[in-house]
Short mmCIF file of C-alpha atoms in Angstrom, two decimals:
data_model
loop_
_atom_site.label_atom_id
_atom_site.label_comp_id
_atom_site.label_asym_id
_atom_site.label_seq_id
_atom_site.Cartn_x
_atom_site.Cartn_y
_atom_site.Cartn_z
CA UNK A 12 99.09 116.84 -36.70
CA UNK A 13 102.35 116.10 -34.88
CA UNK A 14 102.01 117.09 -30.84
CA UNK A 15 104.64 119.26 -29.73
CA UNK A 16 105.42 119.49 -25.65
CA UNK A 17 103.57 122.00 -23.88
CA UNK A 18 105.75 125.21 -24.05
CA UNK A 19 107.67 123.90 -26.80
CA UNK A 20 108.15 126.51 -30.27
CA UNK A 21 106.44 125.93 -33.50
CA UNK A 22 108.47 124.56 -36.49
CA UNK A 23 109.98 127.59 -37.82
CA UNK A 24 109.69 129.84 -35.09
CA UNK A 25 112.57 131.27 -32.51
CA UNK A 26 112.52 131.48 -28.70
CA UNK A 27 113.19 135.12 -30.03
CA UNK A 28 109.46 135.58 -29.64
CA UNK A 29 109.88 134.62 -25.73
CA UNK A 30 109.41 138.71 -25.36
CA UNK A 31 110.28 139.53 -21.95
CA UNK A 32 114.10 137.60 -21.74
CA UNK A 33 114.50 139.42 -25.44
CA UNK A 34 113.83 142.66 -24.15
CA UNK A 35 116.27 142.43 -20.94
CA UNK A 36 118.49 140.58 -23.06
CA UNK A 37 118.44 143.97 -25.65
CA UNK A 38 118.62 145.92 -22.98
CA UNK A 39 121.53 144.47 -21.41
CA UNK A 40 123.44 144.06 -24.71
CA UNK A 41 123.05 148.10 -25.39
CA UNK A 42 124.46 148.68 -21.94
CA UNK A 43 127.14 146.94 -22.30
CA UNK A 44 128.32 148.43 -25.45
CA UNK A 45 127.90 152.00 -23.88
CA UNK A 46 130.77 150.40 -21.32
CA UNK A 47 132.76 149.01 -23.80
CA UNK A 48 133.02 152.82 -25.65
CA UNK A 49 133.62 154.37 -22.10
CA UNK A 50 136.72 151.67 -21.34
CA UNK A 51 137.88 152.14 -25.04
CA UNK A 52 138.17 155.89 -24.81
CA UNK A 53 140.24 156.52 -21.90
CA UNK A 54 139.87 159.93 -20.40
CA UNK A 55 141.40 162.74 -22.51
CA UNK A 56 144.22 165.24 -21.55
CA UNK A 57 143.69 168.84 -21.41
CA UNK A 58 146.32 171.37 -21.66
CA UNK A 59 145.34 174.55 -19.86
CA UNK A 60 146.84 177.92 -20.54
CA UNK A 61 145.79 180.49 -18.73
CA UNK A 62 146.32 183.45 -16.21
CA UNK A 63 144.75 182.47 -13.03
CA UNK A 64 146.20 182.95 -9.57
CA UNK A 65 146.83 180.06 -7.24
CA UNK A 66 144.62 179.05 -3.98
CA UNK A 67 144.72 182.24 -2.00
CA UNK A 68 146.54 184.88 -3.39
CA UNK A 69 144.05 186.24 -5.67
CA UNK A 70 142.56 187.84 -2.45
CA UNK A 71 146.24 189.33 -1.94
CA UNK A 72 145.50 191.47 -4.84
CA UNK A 73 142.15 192.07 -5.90
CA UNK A 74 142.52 194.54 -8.55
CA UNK A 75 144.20 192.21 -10.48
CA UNK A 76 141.82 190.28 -13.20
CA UNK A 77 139.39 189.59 -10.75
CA UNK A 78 136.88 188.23 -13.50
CA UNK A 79 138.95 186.39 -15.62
CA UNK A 80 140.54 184.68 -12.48
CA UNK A 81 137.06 183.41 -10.99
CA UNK A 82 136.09 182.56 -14.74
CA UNK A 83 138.79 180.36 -14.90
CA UNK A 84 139.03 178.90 -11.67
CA UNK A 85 135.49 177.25 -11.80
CA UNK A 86 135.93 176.23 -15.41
CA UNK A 87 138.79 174.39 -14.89
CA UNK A 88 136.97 173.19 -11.39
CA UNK A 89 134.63 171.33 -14.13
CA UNK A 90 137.08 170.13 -15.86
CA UNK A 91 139.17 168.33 -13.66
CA UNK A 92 136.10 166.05 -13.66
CA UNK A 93 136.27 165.05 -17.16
CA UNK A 94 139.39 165.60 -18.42
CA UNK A 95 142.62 164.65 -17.46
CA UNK A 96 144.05 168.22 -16.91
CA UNK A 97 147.55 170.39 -16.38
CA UNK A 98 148.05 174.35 -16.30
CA UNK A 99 150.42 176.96 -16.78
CA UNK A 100 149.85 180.79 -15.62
CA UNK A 101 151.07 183.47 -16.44
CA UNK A 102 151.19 185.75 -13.37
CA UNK A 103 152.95 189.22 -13.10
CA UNK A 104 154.29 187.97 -9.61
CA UNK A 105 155.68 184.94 -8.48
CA UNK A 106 152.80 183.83 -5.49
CA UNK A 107 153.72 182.81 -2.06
CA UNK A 108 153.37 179.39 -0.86
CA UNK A 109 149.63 179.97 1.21
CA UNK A 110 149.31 177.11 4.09
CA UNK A 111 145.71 176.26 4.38
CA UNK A 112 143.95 178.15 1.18
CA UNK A 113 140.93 177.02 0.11
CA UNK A 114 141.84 174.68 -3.06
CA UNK A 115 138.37 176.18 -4.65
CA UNK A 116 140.01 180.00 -4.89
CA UNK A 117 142.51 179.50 -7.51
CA UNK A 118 144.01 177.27 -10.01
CA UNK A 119 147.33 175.04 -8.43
CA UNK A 120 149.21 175.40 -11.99
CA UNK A 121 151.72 172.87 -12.83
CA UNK A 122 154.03 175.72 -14.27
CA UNK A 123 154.18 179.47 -13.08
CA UNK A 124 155.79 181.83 -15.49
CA UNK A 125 155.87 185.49 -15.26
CA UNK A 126 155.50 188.21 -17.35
CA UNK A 127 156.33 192.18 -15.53
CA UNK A 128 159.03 194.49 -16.09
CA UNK A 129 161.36 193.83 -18.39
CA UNK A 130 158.53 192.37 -20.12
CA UNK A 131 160.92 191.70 -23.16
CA UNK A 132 163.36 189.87 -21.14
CA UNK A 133 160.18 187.71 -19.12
CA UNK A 134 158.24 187.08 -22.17
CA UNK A 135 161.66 185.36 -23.75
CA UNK A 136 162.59 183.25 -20.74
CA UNK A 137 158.16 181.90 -20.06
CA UNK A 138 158.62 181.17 -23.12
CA UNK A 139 161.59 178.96 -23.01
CA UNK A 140 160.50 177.87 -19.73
CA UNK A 141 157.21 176.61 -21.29
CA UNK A 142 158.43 175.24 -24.24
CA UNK A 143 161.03 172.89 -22.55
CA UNK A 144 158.21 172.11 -19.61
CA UNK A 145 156.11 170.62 -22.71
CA UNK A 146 158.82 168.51 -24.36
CA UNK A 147 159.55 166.93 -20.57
CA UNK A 148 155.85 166.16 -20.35
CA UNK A 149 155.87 164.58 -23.87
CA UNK A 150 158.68 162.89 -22.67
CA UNK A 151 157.74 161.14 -19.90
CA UNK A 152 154.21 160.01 -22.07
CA UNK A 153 151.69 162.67 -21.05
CA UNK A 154 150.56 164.19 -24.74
CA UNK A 155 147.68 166.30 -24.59
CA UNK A 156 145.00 165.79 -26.71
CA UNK A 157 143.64 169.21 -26.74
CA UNK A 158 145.19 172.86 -25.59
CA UNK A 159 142.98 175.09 -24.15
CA UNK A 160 144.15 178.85 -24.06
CA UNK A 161 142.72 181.82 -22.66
CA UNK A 162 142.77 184.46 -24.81
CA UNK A 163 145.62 185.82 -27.39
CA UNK A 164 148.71 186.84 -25.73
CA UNK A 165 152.59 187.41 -26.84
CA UNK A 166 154.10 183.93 -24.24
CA UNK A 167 151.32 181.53 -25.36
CA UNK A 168 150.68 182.89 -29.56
CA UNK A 169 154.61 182.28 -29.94
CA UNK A 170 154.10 178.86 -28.06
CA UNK A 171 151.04 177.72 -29.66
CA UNK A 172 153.09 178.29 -33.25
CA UNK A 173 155.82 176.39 -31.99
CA UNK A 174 153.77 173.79 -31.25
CA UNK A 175 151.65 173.90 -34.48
CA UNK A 176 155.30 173.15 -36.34
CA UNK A 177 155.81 169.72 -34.00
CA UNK A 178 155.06 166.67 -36.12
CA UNK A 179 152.22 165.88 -33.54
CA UNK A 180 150.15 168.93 -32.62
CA UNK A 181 147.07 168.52 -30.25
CA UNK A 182 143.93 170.38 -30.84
CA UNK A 183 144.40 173.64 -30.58
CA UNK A 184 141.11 175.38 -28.75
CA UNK A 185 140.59 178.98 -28.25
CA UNK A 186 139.18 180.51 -25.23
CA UNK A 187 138.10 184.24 -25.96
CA UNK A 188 137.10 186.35 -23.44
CA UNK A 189 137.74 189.47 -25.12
CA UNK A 190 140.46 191.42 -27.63
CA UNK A 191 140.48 195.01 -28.50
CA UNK A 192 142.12 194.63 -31.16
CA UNK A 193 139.31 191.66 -33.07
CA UNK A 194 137.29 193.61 -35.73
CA UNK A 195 139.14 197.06 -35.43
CA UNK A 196 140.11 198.33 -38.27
CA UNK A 197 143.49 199.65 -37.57
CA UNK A 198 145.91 202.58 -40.11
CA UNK A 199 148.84 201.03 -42.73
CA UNK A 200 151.81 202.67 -40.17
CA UNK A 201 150.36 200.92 -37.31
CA UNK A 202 150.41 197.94 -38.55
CA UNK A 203 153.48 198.13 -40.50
CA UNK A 204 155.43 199.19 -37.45
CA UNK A 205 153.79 196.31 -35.22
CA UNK A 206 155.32 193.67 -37.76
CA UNK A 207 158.90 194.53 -35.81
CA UNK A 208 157.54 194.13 -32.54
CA UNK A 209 159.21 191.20 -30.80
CA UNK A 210 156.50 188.54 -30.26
CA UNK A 211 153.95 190.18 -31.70
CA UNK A 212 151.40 188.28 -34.00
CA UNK A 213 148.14 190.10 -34.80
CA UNK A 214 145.18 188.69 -33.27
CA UNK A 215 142.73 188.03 -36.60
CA UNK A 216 146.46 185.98 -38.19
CA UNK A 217 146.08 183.97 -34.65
CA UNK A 218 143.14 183.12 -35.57
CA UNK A 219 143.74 181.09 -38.34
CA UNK A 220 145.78 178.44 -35.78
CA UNK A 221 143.02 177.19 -34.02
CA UNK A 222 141.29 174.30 -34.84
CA UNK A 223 137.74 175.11 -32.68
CA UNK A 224 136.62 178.68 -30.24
CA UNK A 225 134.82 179.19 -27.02
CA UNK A 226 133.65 182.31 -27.31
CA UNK A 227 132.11 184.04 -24.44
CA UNK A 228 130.48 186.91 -26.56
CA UNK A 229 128.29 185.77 -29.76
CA UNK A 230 129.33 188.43 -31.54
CA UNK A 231 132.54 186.93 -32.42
CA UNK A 232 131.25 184.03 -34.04
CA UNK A 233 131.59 185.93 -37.51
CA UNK A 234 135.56 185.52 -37.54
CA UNK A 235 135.81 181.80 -37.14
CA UNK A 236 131.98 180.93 -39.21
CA UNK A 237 134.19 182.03 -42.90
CA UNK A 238 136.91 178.85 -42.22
CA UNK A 239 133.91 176.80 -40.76
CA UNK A 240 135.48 176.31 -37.19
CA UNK A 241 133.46 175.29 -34.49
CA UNK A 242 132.45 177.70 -32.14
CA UNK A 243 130.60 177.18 -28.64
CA UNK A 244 129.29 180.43 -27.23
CA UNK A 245 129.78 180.16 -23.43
CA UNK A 246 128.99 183.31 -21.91
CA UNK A 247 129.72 182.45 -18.39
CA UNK A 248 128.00 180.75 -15.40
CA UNK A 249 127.18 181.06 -11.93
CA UNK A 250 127.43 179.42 -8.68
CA UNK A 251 123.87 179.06 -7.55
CA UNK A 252 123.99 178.31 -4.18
CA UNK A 253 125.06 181.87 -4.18
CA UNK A 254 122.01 183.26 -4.53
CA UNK A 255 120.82 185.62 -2.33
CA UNK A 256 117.77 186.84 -0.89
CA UNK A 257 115.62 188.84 1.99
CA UNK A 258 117.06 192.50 2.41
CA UNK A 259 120.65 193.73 1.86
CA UNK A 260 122.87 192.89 5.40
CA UNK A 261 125.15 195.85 6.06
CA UNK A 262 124.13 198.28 3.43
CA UNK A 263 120.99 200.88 4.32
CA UNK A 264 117.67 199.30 4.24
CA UNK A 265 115.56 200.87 0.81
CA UNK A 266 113.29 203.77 1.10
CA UNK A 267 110.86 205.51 -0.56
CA UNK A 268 113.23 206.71 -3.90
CA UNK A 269 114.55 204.08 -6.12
CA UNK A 270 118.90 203.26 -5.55
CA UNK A 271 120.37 202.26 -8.69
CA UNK A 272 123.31 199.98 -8.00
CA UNK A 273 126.83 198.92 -9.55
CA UNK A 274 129.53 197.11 -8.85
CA UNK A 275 132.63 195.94 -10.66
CA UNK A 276 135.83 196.98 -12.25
CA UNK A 277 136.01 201.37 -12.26
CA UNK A 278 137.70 201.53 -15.51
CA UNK A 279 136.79 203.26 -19.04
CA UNK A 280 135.72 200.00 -20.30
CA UNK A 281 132.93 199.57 -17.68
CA UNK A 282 131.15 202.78 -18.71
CA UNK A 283 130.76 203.77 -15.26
CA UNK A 284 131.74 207.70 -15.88
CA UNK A 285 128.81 208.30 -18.37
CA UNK A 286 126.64 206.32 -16.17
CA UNK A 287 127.61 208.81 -13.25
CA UNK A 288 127.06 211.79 -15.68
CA UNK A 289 124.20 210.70 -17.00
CA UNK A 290 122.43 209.90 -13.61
CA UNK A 291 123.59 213.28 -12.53
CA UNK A 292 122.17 215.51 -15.54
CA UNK A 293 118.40 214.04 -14.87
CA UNK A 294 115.58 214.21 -12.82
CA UNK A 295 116.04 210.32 -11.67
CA UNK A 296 113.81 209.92 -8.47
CA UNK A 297 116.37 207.96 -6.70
CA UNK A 298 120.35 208.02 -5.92
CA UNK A 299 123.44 205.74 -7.89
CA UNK A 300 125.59 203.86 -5.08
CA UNK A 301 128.36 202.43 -6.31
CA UNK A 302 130.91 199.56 -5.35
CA UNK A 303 134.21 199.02 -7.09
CA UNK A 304 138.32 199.44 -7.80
CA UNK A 305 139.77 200.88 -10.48
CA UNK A 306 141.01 204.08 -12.06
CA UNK A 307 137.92 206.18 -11.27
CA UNK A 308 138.72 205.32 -7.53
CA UNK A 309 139.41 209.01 -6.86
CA UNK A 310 137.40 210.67 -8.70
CA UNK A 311 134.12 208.95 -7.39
CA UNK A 312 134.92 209.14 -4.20
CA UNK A 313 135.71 212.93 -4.44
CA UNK A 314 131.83 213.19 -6.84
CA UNK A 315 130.22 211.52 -3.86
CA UNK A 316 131.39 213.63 -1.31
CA UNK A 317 129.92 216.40 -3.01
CA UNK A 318 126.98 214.98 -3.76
CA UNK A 319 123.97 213.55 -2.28
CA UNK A 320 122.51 211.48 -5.04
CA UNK A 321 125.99 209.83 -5.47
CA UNK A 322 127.05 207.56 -2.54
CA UNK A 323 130.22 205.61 -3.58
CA UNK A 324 131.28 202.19 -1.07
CA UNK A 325 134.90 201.51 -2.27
CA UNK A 326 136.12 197.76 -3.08
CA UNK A 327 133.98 195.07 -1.37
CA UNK A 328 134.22 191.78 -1.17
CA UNK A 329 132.11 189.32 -3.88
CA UNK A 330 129.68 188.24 -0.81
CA UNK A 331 129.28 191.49 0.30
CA UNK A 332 129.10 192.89 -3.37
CA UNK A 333 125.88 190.24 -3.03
CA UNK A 334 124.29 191.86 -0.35
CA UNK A 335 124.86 195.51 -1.72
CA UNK A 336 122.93 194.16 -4.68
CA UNK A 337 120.12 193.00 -2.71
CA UNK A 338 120.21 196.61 -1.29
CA UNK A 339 119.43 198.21 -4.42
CA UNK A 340 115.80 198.62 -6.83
CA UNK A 341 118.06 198.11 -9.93
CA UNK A 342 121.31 197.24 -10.56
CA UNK A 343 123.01 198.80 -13.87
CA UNK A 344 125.60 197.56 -16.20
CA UNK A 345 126.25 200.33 -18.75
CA UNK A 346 128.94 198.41 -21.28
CA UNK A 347 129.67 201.40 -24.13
CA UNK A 348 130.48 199.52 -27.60
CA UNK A 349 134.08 200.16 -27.12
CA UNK A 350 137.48 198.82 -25.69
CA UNK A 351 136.52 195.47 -27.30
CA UNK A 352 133.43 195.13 -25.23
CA UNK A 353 131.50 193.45 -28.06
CA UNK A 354 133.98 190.66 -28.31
CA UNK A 355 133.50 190.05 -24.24
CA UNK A 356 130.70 189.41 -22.17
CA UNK A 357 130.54 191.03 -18.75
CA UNK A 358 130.58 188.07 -15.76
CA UNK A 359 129.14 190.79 -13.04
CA UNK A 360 125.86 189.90 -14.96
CA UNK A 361 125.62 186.23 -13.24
CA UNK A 362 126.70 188.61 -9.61
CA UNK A 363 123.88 190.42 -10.78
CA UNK A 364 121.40 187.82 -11.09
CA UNK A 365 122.26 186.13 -8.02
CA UNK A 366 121.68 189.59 -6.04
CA UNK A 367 117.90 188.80 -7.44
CA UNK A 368 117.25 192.62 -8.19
CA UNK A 369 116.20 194.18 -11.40
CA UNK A 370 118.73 194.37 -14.16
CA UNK A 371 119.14 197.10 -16.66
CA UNK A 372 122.20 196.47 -19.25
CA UNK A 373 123.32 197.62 -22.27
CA UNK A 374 122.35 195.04 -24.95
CA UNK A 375 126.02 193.48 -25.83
CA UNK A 376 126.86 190.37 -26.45
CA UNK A 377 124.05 188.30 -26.45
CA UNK A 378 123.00 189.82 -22.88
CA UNK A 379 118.75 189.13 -23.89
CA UNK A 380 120.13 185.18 -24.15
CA UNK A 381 121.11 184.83 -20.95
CA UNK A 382 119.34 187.26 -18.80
CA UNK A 383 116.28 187.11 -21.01
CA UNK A 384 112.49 189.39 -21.28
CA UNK A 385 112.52 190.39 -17.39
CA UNK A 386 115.76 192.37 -17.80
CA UNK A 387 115.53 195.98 -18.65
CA UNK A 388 117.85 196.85 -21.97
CA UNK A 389 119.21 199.94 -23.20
CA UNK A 390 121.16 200.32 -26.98
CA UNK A 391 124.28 200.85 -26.66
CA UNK A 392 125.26 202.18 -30.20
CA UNK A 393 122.62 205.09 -28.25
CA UNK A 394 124.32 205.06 -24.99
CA UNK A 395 123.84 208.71 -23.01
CA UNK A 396 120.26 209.05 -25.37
CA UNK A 397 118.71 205.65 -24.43
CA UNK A 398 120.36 205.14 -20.81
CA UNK A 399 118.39 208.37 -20.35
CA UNK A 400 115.27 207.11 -21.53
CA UNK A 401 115.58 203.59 -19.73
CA UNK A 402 116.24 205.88 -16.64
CA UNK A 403 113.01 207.43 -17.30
CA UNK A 404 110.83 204.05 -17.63
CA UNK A 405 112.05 202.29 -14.72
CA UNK A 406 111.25 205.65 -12.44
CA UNK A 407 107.62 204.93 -13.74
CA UNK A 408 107.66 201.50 -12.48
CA UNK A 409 106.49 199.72 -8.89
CA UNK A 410 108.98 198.56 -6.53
CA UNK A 411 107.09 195.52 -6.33
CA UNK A 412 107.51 194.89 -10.21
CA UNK A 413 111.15 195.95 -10.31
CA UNK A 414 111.51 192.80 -7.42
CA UNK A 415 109.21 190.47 -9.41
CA UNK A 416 111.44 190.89 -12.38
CA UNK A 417 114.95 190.68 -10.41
CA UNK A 418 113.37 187.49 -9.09
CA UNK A 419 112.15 185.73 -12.49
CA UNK A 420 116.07 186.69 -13.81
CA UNK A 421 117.66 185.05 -10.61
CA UNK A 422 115.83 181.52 -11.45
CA UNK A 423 116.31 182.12 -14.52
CA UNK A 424 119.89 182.09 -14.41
CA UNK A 425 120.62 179.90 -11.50
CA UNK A 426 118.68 176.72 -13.58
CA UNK A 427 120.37 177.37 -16.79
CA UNK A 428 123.92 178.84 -16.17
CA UNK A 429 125.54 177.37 -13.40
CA UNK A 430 128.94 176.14 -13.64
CA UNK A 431 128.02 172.41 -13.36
CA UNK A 432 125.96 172.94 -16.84
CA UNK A 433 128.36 175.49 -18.67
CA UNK A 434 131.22 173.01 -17.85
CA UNK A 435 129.73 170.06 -19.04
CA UNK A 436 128.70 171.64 -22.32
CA UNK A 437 132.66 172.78 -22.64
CA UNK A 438 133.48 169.34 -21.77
CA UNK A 439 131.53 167.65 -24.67
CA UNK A 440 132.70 170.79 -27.08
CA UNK A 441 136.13 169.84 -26.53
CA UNK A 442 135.87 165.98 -26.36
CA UNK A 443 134.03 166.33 -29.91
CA UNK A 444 137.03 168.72 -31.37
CA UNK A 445 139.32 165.54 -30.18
CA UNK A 446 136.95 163.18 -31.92
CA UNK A 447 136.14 161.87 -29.02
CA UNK A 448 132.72 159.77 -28.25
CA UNK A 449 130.00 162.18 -26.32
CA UNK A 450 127.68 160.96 -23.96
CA UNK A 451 124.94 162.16 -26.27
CA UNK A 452 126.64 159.85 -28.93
CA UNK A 453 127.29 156.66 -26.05
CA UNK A 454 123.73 156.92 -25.54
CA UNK A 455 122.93 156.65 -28.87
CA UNK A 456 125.11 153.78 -29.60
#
């Protein structure tokens, strides 16, 4: 038998089987391909359409869109980091320049366009503003690769069909935060007499131009599943660093009766009025206090003075709206199944959570997904009949198990819907509607 050198391979063998350099050579080889995808698809560009106020002047006028305009502003807050992003906004004001805002408290829009009184005359000139903003960006080579838009509207439908007519049309992506209009059946003269409305296209025809939905309510899933578009149900996040704990700071320490809470927008949509009325006609052990703007605004005030059970705080800001919440045994969000609710999803839920009390909602939405089996839940197809009853279960429980329950919703929500985990699932939605690679799908490579 021939010698071989010590170390030396067998005849028909490879230094393959040398097993450690093979694996770090493997190794190194897959990482370097998950590079090579990365440098060979360059960061995409977003298109963002929305109505969000710049830095600062949001808190100039609070009882405008308050949730849509902190929905927006931390969304696109994520996804500056991953995409390569400009906005246009809608406002019904032109802002003021604000020295020294905080850069976190609104979205700096590349384009401002208005829409107030004459809307007719606005809506005309956004959109010619908008239209001729777009062909100057495509101009100077900045294409987008996706448009994101929140919600159907007259100045961004029209645009959006403009656009779908251009011989190169991004991805158009839908973000739906609510319609009133989606799933309501509506009479022949109505809609007849709509058709001659200047920019008016009907929100379930819009439908048909978009290429992928975000959908903050699972509910409306059903109108894009028939045409197979892809649909990512985001119902909102949180900021979790928010959350708050120990006793309420400013508000009345809790005694022995149980204090209901709510706070939000005082309009027919919130259900607030039936909540009052329904508090009112029972035997609940405990007093509704209530923070909020809106159109009740009056009338609440003018219920609370004359009576004790009803103790109404006005508008207060979302830190101190916080600590009200942590003054309360329950806080209540009584959503009716109207106005469009079920094609929305109410963001004072993540407030809510963060306050860390006990939750009672109506079940809308896919509520039970995100707050999940702690939360209290009343049907609202039953609204006045089951409130009543909820009302009647949580009088018959413990303070300490309302808190136990307001706690195991607070973690809950804080480790699975902030804003840093919401956005990056939106990111990867909308990179895979522009065919581009995922992480998931780098990794795998």
């Amino acid at each position: 038998m021939e010698a071989r050198p010590h170390g030396s391979q067998p005849r028909g063998q490879s230094c393959i089987n040398h097993w450690p350099f093979r694996r770090d050579w493997v190794r190194d080889s897959k990482e370097n391909v998950r590079n090579r995808i990365r440098s060979l698809a360059p960061q995409s560009r977003l298109l963002y359409l929305g109505f969000a106020f710049p830095p600062g002047v949001a808190a100039l006028h609070p009882g405008i869109n308050p949730a849509g305009h902190a929905l927006e502003t931390r969304l696109l807050g994520e996804l500056r980091s991953q995409f390569e992003v400009r906005s246009a906004g809608i406002l019904p004001l032109f802002p003021p320049m604000l020295e020294g805002a905080d850069p976190a408290s609104g979205v700096a829009h590349d384009l401002v366009l208005l829409e107030k009184p004459p809307e007719l005359f606005h809506r005309y000139r956004s959109l010619a503003c908008l239209k001729a903003q777009y062909r100057r960006w495509v101009a100077e080579g900045w294409v987008p690769d996706v448009v994101l838009v929140y919600n159907l509207s007259p100045i961004y439908n029209q645009f959006l069909l403009w656009l779908g007519r251009r011989p190169k049309c991004p991805k158009l992506v839908l973000m739906l935060l609510d319609s009133p209009n989606l799933g309501v059946p509506s009479q022949p003269w109505k809609r007849f007499r709509r058709r001659f409305k200047p920019m008016h296209t009907p929100d379930g025809e819009m439908l048909s131009q978009f290429d992928a939905c975000i959908g903050l309510s699972k509910a409306t899933e059903k109108y894009f599943r028939p045409g197979n578009v892809p649909f990512l149900w985001m119902p909102g996040a949180c900021i979790p660093s928010r959350a708050v704990s120990g006793e309420g700071v400013g508000f009345a320490p809790r005694n022995d009766s149980l204090r209901l809470g709510y706070f939000g927008a005082l309009g027919d949509h919130a259900g607030v009025q039936p909540l009052v009325e329904t508090v009112l006609e029972t035997d609940f052990p405990g007093t509704l206090e209530i923070c909020g703007y809106g159109r009740l605004t009056e009338q609440l005030a003018g219920l609370a003075a004359a009576n004790p059970r009803l103790v109404f705080h006005g508008l207060q800001t979302p830190d101190r709206c916080l600590a009200f919440g942590r003054s309360c045994d329950v806080l209540v969000n009584p959503r009716p199944p109207s106005h469009g609710n079920e094609n929305n999803f109410s963001s004072k839920l993540f407030d809510y959570a963060l306050a860390g009390r006990a939750i009672l909602t109506s079940n809308l939405s896919g509520v039970e997904d995100v707050l999940g089996p702690e939360a209290f839940y009343f049907e609202a197809q039953e609204f006045r009949a089951s409130l009543r009853q909820a009302l009647h279960t949580l009088a018959r429980i413990p303070r300490p198990e309302l808190d136990r329950r307001g706690a195991a919703v607070q973690l809950r929500v804080t480790s699975e819907f902030s804003w840093a985990r919401q956005g990056a699932r939106v990111g990867t939605f909308l990179r895979s509607v522009c065919g581009q690679p995922t992480e998931a799908q780098i990794a795998a490579a």
